[in-house]
PDB file of C-alpha atoms in Angstrom:
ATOM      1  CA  UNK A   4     -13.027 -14.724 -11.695  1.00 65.00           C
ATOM      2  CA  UNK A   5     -15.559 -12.656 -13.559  1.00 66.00           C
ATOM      3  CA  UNK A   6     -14.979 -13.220 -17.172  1.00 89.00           C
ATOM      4  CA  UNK A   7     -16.115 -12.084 -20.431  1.00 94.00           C
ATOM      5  CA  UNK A   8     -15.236 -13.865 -23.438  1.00 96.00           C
ATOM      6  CA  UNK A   9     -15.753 -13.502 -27.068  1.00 97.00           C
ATOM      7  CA  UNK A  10     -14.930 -15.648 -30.305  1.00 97.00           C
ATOM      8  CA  UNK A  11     -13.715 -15.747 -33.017  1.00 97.00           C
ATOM      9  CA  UNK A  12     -10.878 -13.250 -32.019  1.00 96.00           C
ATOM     10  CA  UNK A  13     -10.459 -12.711 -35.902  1.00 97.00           C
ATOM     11  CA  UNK A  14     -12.677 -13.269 -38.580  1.00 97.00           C
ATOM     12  CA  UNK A  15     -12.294 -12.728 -42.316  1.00 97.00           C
ATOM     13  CA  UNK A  16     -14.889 -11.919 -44.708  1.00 96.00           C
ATOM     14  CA  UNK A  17     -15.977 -11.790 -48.593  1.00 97.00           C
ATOM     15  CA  UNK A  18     -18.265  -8.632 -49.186  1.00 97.00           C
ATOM     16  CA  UNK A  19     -21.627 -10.155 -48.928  1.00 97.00           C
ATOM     17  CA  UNK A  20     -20.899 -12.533 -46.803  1.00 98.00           C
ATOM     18  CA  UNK A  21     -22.870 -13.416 -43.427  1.00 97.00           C
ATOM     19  CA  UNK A  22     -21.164 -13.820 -39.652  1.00 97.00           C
ATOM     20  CA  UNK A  23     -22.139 -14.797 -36.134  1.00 98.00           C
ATOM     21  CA  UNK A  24     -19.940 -13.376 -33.319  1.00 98.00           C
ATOM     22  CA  UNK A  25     -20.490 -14.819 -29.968  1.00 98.00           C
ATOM     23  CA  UNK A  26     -19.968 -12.717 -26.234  1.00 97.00           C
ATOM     24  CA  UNK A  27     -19.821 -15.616 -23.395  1.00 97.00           C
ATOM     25  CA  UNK A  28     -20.248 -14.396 -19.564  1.00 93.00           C
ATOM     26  CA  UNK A  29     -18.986 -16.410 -16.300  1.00 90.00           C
ATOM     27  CA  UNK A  30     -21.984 -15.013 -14.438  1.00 87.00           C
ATOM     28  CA  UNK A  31     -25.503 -13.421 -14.215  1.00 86.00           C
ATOM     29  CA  UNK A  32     -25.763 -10.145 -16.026  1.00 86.00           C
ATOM     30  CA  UNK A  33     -28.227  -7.344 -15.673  1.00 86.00           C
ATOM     31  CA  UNK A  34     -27.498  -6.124 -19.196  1.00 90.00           C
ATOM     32  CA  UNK A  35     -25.084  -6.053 -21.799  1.00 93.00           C
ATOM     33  CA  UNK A  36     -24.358  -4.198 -24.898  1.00 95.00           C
ATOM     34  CA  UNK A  37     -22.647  -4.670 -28.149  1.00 97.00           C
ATOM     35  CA  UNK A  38     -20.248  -2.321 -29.874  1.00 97.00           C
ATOM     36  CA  UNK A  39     -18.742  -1.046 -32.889  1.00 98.00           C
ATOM     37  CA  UNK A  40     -15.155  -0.043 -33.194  1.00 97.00           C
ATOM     38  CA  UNK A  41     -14.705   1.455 -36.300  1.00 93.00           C
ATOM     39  CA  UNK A  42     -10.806   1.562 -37.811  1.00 89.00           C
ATOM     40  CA  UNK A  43     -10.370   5.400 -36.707  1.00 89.00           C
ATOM     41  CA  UNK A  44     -11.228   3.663 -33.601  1.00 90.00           C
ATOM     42  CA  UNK A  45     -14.518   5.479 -32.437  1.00 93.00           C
ATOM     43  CA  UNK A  46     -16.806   2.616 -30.697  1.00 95.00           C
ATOM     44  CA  UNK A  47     -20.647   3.597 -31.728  1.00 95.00           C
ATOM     45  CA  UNK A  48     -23.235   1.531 -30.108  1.00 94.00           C
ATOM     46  CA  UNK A  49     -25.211  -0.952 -31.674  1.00 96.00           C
ATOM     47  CA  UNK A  50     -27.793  -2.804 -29.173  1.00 95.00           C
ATOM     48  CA  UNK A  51     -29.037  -2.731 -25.479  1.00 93.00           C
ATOM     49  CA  UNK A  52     -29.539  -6.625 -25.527  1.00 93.00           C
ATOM     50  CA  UNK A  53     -29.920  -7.872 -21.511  1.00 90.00           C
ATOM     51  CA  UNK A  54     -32.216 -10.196 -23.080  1.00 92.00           C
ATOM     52  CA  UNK A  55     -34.255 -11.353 -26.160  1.00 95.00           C
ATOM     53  CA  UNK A  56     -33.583 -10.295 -29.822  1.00 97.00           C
ATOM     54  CA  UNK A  57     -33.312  -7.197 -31.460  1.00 96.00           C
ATOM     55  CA  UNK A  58     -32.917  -6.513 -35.530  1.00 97.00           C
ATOM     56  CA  UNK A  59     -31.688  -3.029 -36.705  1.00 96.00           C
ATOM     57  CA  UNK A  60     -31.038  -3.554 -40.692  1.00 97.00           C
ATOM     58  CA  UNK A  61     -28.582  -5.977 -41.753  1.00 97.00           C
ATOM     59  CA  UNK A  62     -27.102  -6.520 -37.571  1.00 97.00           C
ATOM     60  CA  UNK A  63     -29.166  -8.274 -35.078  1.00 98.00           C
ATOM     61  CA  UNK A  64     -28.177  -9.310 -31.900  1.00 98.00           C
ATOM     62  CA  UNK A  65     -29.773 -12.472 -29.177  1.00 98.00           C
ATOM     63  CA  UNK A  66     -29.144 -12.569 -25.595  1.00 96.00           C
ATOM     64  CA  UNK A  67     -29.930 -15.683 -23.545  1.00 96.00           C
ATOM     65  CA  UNK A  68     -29.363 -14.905 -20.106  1.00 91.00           C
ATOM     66  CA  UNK A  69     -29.930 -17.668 -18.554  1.00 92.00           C
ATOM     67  CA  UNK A  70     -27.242 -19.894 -20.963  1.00 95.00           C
ATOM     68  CA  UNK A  71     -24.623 -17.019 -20.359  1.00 94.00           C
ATOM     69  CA  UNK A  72     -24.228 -15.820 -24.270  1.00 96.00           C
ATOM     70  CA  UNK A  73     -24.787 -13.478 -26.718  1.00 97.00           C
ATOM     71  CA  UNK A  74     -25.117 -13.513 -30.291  1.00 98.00           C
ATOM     72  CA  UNK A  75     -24.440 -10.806 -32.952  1.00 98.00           C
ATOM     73  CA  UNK A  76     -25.267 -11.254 -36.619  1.00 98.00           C
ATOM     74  CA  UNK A  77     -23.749  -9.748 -39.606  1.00 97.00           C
ATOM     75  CA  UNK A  78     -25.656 -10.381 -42.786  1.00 97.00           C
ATOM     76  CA  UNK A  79     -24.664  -9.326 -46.228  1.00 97.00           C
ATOM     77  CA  UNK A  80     -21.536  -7.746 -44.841  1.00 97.00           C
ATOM     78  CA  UNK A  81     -20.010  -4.738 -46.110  1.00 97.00           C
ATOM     79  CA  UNK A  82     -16.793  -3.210 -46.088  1.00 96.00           C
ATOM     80  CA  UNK A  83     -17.851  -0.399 -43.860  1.00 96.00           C
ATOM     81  CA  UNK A  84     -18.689  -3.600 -41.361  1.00 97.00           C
ATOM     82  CA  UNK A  85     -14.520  -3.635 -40.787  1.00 97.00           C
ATOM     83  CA  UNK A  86     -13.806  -2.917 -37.266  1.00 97.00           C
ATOM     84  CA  UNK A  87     -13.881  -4.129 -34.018  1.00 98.00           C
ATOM     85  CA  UNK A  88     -16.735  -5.409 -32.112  1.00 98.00           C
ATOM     86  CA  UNK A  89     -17.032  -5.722 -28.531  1.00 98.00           C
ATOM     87  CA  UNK A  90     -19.741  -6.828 -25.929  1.00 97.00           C
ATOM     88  CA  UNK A  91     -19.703  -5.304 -22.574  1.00 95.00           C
ATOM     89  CA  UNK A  92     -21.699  -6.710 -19.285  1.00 93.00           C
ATOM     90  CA  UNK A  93     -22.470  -5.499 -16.282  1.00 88.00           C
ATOM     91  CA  UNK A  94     -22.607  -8.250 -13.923  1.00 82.00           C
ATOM     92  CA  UNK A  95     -25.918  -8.833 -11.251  1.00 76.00           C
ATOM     93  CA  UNK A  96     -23.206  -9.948  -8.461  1.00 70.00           C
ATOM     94  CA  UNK A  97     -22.405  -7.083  -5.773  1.00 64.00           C
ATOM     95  CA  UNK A  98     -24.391  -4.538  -7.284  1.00 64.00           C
ATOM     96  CA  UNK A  99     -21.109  -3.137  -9.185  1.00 66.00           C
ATOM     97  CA  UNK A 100     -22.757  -0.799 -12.325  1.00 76.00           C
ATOM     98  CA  UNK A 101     -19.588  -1.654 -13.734  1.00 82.00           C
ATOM     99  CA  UNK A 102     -19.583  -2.210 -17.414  1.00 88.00           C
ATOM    100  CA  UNK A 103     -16.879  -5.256 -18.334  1.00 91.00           C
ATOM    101  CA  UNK A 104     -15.679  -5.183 -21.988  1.00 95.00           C
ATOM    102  CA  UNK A 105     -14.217  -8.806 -23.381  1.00 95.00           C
ATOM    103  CA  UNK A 106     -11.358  -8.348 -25.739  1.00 95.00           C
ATOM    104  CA  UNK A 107     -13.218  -7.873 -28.893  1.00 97.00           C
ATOM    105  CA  UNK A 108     -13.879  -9.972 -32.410  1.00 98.00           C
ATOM    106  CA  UNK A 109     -11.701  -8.518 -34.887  1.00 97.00           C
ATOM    107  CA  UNK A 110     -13.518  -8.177 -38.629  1.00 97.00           C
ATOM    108  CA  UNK A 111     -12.427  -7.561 -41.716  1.00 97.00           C
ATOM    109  CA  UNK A 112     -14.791  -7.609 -44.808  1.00 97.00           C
ATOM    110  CA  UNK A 113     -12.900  -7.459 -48.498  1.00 96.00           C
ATOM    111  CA  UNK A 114     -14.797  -6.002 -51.165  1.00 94.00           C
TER     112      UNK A 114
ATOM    113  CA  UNK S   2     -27.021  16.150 -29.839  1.00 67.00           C
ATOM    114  CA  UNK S   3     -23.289  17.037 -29.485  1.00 81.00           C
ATOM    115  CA  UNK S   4     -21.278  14.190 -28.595  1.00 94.00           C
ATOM    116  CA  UNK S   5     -19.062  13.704 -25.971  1.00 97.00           C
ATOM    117  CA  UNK S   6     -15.813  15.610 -26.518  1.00 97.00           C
ATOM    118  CA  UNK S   7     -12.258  14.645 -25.838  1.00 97.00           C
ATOM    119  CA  UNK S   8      -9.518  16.675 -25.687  1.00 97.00           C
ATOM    120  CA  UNK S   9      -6.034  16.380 -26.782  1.00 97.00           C
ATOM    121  CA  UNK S  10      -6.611  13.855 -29.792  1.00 96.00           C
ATOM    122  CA  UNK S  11      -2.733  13.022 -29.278  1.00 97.00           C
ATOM    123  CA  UNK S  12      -0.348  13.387 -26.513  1.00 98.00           C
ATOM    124  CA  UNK S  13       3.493  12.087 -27.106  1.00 98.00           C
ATOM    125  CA  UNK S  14       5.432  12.482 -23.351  1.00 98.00           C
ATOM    126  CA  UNK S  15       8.429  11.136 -22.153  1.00 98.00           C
ATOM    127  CA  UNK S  16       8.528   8.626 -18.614  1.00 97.00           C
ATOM    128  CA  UNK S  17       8.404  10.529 -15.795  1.00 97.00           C
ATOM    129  CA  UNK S  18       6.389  13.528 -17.062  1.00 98.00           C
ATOM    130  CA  UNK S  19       2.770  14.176 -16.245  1.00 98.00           C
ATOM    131  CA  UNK S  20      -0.094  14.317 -18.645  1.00 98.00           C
ATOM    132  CA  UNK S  21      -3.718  15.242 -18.347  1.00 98.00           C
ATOM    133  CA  UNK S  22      -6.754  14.505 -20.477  1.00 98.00           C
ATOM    134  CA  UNK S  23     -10.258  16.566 -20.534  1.00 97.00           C
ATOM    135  CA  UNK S  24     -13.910  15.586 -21.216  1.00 97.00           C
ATOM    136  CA  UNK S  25     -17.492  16.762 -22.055  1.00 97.00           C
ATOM    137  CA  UNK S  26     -19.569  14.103 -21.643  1.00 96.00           C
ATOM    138  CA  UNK S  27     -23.291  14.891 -23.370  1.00 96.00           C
ATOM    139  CA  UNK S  28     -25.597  16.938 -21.774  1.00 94.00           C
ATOM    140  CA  UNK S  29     -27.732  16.208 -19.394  1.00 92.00           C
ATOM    141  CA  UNK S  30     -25.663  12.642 -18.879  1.00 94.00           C
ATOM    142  CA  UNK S  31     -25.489  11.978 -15.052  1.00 92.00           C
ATOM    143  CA  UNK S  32     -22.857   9.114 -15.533  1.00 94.00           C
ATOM    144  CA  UNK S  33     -19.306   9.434 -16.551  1.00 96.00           C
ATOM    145  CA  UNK S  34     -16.571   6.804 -17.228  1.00 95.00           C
ATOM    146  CA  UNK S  35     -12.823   6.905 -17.925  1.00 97.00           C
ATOM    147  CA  UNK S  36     -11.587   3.348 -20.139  1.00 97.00           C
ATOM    148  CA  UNK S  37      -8.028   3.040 -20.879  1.00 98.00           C
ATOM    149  CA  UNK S  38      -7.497   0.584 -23.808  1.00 97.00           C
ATOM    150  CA  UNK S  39      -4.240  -0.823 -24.846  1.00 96.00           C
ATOM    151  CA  UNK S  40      -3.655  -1.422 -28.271  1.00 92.00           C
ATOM    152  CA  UNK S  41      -4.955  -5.355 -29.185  1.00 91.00           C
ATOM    153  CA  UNK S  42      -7.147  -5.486 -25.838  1.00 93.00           C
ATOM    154  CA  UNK S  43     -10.882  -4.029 -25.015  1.00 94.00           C
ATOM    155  CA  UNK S  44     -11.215  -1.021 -22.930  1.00 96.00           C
ATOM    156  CA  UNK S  45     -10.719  -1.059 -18.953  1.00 95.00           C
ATOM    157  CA  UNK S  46     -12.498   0.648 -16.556  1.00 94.00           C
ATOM    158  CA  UNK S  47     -10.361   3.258 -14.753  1.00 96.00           C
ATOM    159  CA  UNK S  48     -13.309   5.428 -12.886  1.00 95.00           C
ATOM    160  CA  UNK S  49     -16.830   5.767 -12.992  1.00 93.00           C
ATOM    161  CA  UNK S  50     -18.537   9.331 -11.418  1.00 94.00           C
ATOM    162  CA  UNK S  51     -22.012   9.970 -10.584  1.00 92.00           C
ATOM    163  CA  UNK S  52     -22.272  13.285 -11.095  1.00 90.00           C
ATOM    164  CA  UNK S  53     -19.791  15.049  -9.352  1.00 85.00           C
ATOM    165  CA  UNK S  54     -19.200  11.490  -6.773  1.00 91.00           C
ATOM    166  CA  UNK S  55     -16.797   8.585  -7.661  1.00 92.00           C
ATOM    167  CA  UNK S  56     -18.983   5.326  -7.793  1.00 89.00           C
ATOM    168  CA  UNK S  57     -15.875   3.384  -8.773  1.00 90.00           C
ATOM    169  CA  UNK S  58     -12.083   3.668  -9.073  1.00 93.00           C
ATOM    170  CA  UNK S  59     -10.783   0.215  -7.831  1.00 90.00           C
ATOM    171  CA  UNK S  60      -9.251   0.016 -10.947  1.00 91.00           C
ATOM    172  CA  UNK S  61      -7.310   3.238 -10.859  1.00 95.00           C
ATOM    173  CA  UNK S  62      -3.662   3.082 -10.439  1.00 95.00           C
ATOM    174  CA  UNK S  63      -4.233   5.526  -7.339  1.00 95.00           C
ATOM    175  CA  UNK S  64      -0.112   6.153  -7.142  1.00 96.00           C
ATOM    176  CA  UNK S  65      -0.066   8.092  -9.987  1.00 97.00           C
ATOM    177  CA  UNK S  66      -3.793   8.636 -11.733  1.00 98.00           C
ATOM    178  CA  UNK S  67      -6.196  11.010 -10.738  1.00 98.00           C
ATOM    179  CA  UNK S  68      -9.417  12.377 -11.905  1.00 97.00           C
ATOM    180  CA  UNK S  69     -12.502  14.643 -10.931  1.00 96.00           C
ATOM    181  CA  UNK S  70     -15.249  15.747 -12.082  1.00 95.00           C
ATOM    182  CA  UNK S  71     -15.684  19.199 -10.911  1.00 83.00           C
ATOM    183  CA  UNK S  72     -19.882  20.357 -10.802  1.00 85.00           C
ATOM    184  CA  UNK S  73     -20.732  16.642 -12.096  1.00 84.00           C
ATOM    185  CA  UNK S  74     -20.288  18.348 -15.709  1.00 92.00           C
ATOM    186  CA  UNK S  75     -16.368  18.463 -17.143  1.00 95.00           C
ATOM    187  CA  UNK S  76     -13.990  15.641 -16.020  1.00 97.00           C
ATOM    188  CA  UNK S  77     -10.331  15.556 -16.167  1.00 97.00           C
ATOM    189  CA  UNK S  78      -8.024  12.690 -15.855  1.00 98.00           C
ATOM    190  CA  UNK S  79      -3.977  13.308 -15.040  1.00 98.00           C
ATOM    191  CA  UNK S  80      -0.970  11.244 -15.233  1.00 98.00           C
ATOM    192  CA  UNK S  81       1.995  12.044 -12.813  1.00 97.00           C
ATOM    193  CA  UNK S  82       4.215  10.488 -13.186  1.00 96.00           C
ATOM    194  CA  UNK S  83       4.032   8.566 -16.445  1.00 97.00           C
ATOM    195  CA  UNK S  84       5.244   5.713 -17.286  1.00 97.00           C
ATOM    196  CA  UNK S  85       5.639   3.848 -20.570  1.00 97.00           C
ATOM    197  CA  UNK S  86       3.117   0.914 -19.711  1.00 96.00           C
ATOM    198  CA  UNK S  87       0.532   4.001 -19.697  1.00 97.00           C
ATOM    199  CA  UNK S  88       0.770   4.322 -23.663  1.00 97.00           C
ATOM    200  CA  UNK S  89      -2.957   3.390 -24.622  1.00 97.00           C
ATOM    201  CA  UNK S  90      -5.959   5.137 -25.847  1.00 97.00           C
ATOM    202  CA  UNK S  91      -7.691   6.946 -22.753  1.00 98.00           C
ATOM    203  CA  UNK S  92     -11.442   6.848 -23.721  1.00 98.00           C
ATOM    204  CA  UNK S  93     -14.193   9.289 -22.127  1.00 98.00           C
ATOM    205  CA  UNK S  94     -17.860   7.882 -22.498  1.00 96.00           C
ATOM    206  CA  UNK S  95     -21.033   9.154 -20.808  1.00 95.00           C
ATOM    207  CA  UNK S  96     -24.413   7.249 -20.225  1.00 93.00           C
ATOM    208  CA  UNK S  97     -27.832   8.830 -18.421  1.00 91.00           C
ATOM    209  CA  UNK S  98     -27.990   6.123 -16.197  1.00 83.00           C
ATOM    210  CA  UNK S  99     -25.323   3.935 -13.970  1.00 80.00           C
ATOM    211  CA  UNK S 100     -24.128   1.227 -15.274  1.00 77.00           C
ATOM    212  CA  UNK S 101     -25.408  -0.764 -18.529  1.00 81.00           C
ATOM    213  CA  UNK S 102     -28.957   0.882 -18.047  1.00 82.00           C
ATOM    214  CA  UNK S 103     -28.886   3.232 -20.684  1.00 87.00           C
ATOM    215  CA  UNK S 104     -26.516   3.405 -24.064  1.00 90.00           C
ATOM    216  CA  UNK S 105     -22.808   3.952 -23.250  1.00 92.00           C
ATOM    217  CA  UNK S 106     -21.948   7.053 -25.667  1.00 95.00           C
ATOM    218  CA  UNK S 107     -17.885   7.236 -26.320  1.00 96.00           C
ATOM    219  CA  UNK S 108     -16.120  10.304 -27.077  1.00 97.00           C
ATOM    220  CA  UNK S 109     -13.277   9.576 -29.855  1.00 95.00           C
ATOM    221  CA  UNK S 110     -10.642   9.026 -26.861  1.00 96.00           C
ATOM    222  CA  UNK S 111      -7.075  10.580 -26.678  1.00 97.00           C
ATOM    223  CA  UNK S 112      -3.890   8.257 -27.830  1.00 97.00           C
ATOM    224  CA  UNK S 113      -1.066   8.534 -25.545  1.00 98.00           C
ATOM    225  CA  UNK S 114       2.220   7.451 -26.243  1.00 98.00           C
ATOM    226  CA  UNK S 115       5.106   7.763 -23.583  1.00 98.00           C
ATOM    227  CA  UNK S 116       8.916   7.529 -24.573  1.00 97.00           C
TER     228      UNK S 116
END
């Protein structure tokens, strides 16, 4: 079925240190976002990515559509960076406008 | 802009009883969405409205959820009856647009726990 899968689950960090998370999707996408889930758990979002690259300070984020992935990157990471981060699709098949979240990449950054 | 507002923060019920959630998505926001998250998992889709019409529920446990979203402004979401598998985070987010178009904006969701 329609799947959306992200990796590492968990992922451990040293203050200052830099991390890719990956978002993998069964199927063609007309966009997809990435999100922050903070530890009070309020998710903020952090890029509109159906495609290309987009930098906003130390996160950026790549989409390549046409491999089925997207990358975030955390550089310099800080202990306000602790949370979870999800990607969410919504898939081109049947038209759905449903937004599909995968089960998130869990970070923790120790100062 | 004000963000979109949930209402209770926290609800503790016992099985069996009913429950209902409220939300006030951002202004002007044509798109509204009800996500249920369980603890350890990422949030599900329940219902998505169109202003006041229902673009998507097939993931609504019809038998006992509701929701509406009276004047495609306010939106309420009810539990009767509940059951303990319904202890998650119910999360209210708004967008201008349908689907992924346009940022998804979360309110800070209500936690229910049922004993």
């Amino acid at each position: 079925g329609i799947q959306v899968e992200q990796s590492p689950p968990d992922l451990i960090l040293q203050e200052g240190a830099n991390s890719t998370l990956r978002c993998n999707f069964s199927d063609s996408v007309n966009n997809l976002q990435w999100f922050h889930q903070n530890p009070w758990g309020q998710l903020i979002n952090l890029f509109y990515i159906p495609s290309g690259t987009k930098q906003n300070g130390r996160l950026s984020a790549t989409t390549v559509a046409t491999e089925r992935y997207s990358l975030l990157y955390i550089s310099s990471s800080q202990t306000t960076d602790s949370g979870v981060y999800f990607c969410a699709v919504e898939f081109a098949s049947g038209g759905s406008y449903i937004p599909t979240f995968g089960r998130g990449t869990s970070l923790i950054v120790h100062p | 802009e004000a963000g979109v507002a949930q209402s209770p923060r926290y609800k503790i019920i016992e099985k069996r009883q009913s429950v209902a959630f409220w939300c006030n998505p951002i202004s002007g926001h044509a798109t509204l969405y009800w996500y249920q998250q369980i603890l350890g998992q990422g949030p599900k889709l329940l219902i998505q409205f169109q202003n006041n019409g229902v673009v998507d529920d097939s993931q609504l446990p019809k038998d006992r959820f509701s929701a509406e979203r009276l004047k495609g402004v306010d939106s309420t979401l009810k539990i009767q009856p509940a059951k303990l598998e319904d202890s998650a985070v119910y999360l209210c987010a708004s967008s201008l647009a349908r689907g992924l178009n346009s940022p998804l904006h979360f309110g800070n969701g209500t936690r229910l726990t049922v004993t």
